[in-house]
PDB file of C-alpha atoms in Angstrom:
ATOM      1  CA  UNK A 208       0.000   0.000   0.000  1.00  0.00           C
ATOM      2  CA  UNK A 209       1.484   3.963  -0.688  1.00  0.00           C
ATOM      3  CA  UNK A 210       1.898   5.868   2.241  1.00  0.00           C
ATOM      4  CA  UNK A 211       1.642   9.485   2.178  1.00  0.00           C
ATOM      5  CA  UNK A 212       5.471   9.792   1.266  1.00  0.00           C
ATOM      6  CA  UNK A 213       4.949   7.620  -1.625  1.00  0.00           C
ATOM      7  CA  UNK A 214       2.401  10.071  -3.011  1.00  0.00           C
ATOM      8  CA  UNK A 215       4.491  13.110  -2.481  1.00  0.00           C
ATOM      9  CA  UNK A 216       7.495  11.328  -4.515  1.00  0.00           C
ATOM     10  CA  UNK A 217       5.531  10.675  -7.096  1.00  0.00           C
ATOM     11  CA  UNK A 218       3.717  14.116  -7.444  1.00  0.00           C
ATOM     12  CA  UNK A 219       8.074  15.619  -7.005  1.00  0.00           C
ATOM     13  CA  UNK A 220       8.823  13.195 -10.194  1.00  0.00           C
ATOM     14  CA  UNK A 221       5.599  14.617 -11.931  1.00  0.00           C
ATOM     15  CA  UNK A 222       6.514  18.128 -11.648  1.00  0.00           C
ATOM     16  CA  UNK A 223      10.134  17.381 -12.500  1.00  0.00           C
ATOM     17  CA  UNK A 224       9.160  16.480 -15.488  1.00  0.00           C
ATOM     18  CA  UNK A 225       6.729  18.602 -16.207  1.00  0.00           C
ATOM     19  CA  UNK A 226       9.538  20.985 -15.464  1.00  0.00           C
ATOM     20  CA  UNK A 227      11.824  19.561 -17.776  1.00  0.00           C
ATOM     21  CA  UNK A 228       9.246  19.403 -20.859  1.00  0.00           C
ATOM     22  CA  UNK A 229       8.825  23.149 -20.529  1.00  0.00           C
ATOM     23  CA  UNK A 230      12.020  23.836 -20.918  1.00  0.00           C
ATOM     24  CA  UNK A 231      12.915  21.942 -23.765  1.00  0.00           C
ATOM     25  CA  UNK A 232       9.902  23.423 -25.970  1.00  0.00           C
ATOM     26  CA  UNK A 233      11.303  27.115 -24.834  1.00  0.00           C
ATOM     27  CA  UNK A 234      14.596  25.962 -26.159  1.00  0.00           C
ATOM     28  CA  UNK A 235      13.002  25.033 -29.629  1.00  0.00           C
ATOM     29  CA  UNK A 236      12.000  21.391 -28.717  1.00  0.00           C
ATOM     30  CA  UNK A 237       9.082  20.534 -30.212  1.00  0.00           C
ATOM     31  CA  UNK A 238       7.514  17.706 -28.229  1.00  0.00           C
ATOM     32  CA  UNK A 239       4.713  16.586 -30.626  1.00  0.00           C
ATOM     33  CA  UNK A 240       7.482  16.043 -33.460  1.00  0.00           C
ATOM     34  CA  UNK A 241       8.767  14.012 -31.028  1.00  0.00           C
ATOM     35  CA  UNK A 242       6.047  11.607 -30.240  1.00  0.00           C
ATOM     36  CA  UNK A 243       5.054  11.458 -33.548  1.00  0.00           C
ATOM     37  CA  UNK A 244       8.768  10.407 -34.519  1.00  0.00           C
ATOM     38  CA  UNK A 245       8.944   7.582 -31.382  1.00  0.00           C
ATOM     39  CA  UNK A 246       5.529   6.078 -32.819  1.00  0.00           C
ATOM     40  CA  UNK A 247       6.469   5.905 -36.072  1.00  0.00           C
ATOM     41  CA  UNK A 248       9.530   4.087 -34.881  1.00  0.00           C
ATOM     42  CA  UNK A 249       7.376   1.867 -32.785  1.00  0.00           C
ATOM     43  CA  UNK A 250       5.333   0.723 -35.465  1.00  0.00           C
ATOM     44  CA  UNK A 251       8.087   0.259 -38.105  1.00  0.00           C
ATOM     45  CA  UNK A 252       9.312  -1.383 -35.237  1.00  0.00           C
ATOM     46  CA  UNK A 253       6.844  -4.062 -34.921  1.00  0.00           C
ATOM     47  CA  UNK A 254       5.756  -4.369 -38.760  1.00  0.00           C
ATOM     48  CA  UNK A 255       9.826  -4.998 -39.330  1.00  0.00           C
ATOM     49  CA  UNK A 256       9.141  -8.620 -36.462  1.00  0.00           C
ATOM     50  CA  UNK A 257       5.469  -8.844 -37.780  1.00  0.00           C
ATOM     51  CA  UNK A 258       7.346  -9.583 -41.550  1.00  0.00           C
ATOM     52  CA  UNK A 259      10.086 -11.395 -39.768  1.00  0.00           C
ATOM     53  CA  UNK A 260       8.393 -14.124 -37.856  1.00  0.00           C
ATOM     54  CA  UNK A 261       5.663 -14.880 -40.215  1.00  0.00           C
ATOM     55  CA  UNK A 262       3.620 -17.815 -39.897  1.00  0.00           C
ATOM     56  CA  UNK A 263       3.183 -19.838 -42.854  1.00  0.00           C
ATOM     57  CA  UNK A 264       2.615 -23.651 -43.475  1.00  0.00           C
ATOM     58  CA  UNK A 265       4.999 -26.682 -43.177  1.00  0.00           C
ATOM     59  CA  UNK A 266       7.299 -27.054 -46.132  1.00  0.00           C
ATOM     60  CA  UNK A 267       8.755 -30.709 -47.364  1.00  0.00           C
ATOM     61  CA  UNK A 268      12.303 -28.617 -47.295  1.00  0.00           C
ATOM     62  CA  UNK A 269      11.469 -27.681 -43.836  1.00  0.00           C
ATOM     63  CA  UNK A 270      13.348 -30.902 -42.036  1.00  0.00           C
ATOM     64  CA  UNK A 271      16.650 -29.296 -43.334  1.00  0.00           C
ATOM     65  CA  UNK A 272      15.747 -26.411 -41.358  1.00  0.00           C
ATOM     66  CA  UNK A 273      15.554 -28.188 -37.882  1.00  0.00           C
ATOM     67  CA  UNK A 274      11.431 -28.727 -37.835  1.00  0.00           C
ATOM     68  CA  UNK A 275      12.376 -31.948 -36.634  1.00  0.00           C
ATOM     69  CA  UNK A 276      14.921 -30.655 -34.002  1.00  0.00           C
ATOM     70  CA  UNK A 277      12.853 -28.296 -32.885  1.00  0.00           C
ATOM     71  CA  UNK A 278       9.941 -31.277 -31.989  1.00  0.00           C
ATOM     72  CA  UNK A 279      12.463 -32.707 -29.842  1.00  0.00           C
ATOM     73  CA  UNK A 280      11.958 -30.166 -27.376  1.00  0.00           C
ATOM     74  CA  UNK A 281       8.793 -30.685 -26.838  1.00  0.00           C
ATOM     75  CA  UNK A 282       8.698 -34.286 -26.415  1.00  0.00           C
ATOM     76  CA  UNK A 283       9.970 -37.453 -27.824  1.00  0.00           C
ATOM     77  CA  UNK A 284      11.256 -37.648 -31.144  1.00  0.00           C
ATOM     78  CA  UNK A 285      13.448 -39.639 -32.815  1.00  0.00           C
ATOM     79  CA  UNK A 286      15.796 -38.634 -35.543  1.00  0.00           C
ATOM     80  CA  UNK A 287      13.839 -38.842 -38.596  1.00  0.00           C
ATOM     81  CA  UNK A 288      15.318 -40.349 -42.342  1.00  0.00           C
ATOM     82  CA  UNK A 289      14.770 -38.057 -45.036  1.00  0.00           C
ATOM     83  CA  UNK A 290      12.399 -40.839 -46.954  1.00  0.00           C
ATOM     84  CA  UNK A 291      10.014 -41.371 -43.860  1.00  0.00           C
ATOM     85  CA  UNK A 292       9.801 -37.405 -43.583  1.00  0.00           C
ATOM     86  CA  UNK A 293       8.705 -37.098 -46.856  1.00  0.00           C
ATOM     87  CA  UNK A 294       6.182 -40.173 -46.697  1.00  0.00           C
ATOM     88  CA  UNK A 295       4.276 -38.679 -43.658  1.00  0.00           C
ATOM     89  CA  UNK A 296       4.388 -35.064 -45.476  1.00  0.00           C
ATOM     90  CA  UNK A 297       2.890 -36.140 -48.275  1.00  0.00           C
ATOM     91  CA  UNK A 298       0.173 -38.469 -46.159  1.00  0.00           C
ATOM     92  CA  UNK A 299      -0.467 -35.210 -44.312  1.00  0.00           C
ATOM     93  CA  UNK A 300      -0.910 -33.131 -47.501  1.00  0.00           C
ATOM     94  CA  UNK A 301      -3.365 -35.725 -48.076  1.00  0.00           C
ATOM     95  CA  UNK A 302      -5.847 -34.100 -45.512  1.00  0.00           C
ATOM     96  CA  UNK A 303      -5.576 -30.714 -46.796  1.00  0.00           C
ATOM     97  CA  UNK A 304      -6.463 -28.172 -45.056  1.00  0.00           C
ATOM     98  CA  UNK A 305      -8.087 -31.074 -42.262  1.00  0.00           C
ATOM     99  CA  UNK A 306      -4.650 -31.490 -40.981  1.00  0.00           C
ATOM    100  CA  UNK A 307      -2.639 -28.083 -40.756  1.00  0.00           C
ATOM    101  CA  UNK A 308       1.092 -27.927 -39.943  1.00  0.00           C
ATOM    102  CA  UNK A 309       2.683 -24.055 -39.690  1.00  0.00           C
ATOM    103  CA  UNK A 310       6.258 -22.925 -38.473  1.00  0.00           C
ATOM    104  CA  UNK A 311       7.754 -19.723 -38.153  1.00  0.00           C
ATOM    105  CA  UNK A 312      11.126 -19.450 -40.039  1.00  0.00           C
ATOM    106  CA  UNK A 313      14.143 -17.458 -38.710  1.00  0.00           C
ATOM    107  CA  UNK A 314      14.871 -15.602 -42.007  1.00  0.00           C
ATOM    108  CA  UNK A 315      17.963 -14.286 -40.537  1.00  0.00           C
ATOM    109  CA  UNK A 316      18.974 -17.914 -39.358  1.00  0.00           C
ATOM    110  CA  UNK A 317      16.451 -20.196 -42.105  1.00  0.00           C
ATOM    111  CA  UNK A 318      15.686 -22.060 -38.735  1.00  0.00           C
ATOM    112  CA  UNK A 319      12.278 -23.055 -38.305  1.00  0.00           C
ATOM    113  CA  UNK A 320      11.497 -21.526 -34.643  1.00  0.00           C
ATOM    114  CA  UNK A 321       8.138 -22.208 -33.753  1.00  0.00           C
ATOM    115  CA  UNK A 322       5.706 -24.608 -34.785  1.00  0.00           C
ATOM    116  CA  UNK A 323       1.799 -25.775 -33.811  1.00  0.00           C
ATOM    117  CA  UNK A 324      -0.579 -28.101 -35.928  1.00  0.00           C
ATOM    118  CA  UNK A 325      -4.406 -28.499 -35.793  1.00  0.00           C
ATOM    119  CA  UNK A 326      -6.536 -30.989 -36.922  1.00  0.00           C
ATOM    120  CA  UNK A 327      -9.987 -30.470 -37.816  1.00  0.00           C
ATOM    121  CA  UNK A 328     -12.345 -33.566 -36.403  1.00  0.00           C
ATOM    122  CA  UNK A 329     -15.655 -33.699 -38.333  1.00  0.00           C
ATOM    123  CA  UNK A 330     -18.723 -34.558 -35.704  1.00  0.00           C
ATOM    124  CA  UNK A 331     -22.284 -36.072 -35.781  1.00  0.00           C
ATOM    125  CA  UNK A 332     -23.135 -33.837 -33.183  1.00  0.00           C
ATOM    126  CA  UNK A 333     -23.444 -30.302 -33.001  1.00  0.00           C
ATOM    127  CA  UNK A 334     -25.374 -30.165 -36.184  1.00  0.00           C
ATOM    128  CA  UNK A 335     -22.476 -32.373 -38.015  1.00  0.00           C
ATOM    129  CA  UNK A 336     -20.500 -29.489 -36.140  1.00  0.00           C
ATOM    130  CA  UNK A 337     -16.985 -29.727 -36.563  1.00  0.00           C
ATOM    131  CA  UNK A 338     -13.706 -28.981 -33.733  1.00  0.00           C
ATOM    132  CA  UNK A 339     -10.438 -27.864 -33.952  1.00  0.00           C
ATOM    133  CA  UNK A 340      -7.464 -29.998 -32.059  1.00  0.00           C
ATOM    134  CA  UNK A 341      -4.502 -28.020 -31.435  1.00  0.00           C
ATOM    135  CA  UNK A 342      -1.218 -29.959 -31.356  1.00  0.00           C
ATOM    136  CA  UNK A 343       2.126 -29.951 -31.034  1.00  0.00           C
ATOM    137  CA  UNK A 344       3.151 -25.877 -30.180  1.00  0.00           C
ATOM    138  CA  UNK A 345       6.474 -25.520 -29.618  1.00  0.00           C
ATOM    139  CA  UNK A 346       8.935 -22.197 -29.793  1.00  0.00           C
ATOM    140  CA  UNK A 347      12.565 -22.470 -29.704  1.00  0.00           C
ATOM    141  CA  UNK A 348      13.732 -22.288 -26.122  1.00  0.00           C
ATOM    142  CA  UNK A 349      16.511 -19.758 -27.637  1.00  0.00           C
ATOM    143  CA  UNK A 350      14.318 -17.186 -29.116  1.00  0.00           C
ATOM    144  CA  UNK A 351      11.152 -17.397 -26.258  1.00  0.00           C
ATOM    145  CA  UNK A 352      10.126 -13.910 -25.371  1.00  0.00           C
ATOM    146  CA  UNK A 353       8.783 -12.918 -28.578  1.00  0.00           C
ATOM    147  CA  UNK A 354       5.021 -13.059 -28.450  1.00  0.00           C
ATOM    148  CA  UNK A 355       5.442 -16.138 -31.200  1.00  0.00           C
ATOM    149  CA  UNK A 356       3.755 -18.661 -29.393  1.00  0.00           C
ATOM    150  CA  UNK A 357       0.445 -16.600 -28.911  1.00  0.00           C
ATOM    151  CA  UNK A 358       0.854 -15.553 -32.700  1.00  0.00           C
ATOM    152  CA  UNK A 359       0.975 -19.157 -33.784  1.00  0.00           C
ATOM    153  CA  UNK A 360      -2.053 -20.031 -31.537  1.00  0.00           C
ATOM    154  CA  UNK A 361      -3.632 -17.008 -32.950  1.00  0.00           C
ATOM    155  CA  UNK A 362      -3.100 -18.589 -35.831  1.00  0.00           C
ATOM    156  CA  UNK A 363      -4.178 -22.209 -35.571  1.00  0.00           C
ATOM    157  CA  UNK A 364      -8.028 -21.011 -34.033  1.00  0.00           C
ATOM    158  CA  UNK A 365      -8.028 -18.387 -36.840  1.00  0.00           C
ATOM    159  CA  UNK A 366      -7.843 -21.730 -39.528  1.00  0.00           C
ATOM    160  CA  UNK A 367     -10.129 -24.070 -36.861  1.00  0.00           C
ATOM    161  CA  UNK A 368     -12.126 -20.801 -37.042  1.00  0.00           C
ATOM    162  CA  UNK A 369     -12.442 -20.653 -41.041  1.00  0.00           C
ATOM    163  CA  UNK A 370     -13.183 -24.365 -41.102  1.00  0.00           C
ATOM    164  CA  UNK A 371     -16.341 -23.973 -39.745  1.00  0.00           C
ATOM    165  CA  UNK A 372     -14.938 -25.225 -36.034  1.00  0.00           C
ATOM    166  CA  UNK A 373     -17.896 -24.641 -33.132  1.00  0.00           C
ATOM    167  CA  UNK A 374     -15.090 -24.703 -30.916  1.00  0.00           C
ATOM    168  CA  UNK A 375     -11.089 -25.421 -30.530  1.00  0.00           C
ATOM    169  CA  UNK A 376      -9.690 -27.765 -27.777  1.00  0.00           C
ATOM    170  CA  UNK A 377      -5.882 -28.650 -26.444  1.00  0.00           C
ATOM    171  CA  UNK A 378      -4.117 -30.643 -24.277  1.00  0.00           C
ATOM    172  CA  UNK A 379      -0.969 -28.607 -21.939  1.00  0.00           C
ATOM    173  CA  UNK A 380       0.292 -29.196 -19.203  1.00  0.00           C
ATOM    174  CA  UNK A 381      -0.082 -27.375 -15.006  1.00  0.00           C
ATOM    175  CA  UNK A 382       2.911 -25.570 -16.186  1.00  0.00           C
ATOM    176  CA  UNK A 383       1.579 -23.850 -19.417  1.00  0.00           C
ATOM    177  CA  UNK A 384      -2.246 -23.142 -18.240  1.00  0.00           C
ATOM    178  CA  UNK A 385      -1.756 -19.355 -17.707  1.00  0.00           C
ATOM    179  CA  UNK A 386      -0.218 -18.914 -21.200  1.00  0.00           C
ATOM    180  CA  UNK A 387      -3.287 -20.600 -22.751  1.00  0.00           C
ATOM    181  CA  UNK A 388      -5.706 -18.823 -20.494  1.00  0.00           C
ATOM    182  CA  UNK A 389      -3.855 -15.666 -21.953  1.00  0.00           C
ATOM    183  CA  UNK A 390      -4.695 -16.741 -25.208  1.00  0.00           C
ATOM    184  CA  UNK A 391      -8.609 -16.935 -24.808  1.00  0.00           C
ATOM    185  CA  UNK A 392      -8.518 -20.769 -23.477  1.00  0.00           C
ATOM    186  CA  UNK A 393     -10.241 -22.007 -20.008  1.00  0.00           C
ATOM    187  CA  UNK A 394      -9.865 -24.974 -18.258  1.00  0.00           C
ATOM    188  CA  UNK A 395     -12.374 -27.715 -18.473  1.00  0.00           C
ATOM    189  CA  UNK A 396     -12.823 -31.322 -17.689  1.00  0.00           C
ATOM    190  CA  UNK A 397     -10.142 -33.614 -17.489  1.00  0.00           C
ATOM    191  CA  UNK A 398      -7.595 -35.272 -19.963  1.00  0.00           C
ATOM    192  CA  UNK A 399      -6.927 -39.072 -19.719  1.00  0.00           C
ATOM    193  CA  UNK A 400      -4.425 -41.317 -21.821  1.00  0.00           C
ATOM    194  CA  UNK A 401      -3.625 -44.918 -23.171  1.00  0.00           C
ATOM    195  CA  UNK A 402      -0.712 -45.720 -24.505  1.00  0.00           C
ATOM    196  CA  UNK A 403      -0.441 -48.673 -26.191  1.00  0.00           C
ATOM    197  CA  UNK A 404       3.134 -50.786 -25.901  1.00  0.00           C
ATOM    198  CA  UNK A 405       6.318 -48.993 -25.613  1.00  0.00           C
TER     199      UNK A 405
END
């Protein structure tokens, strides 16, 4: 809680700079230039990462760019030959836009940094409704920071969205609730698992 001292700093910072402003525009300092300038920098700013970490769909060519390495830190995942790669591509491709895998290149690097799929699960219910299942999100631990895994979220429920999806649903874990909640999600119900052999 502020105390009374707390209150009087702040109001001395205040008219410090208050203080300071008016001097600069009597010295020829013209303040709205000024803002208008930082803005503009701002926003050049962000287009200039906007057009630098773009999302975009999973490329064959992609493996060569660490997609596969990049899966490894999420969970397990075996080094992949170039020939099964390019089998399960292609048997992906096969779903069309059912199946969606996007990355985020590095275009200073040509690493893929970021990555997410969704899958689009046709229903009875619902009116022969359709839901999105978001997969397999992932952003470089070296380059975390930089909004990418809410943009490629963003992204994935903007396809599920497009598709005709009533709804989008994912599986995360304790540790990465908040992030989702961030990004529109709320919890609900209860995930279980089988897995079959080893």
């Amino acid at each position: 809680m502020l105390g009374f001292h707390d209150h009087d700093a702040d109001f001395d910072n205040l008219t410090s700079c208050l203080s300071i402003l008016f001097n600069l525009q009597k010295s020829g300092f013209n303040l709205k230039i000024f803002l208008y300038k930082a803005m503009e920098t701002t926003k050049s700013s962000t287009e200039e990462e906007a057009f630098e970490f773009e999302v975009r769909k999973l490329e064959i060519s992609d493996k060569r760019k660490g997609f596969v390495e990049l899966l490894q830190q999420l969970t397990v995942c075996d080094s992949i030959s170039d020939e099964a790669f390019d089998r399960r591509f292609e048997e992906v491709a096969e779903y069309g836009d059912d199946h969606l895998i996007c990355v985020v290149e590095d275009r200073d690097s040509g690493r893929i940094i970021a990555t997410g799929s969704v899958l689009i699960e046709k229903k009875f219910i619902r009116n022969c409704g359709k839901v999105g299942h978001i997969e397999d999100v992932v952003v470089d631990s070296n380059i975390r920071g930089k909004h990418l895994g809410r943009k490629m979220i963003g992204f994935l429920c903007d396809h599920a969205r497009a598709m005709g999806c009533y709804k989008v649903i994912l599986d995360c874990s304790s540790d990465n609730v908040a992030f989702y909640e961030r990004c529109g999600f709320k919890r609900k119900e209860i995930q279980m698992v089988n897995y079959f052999g080893s």
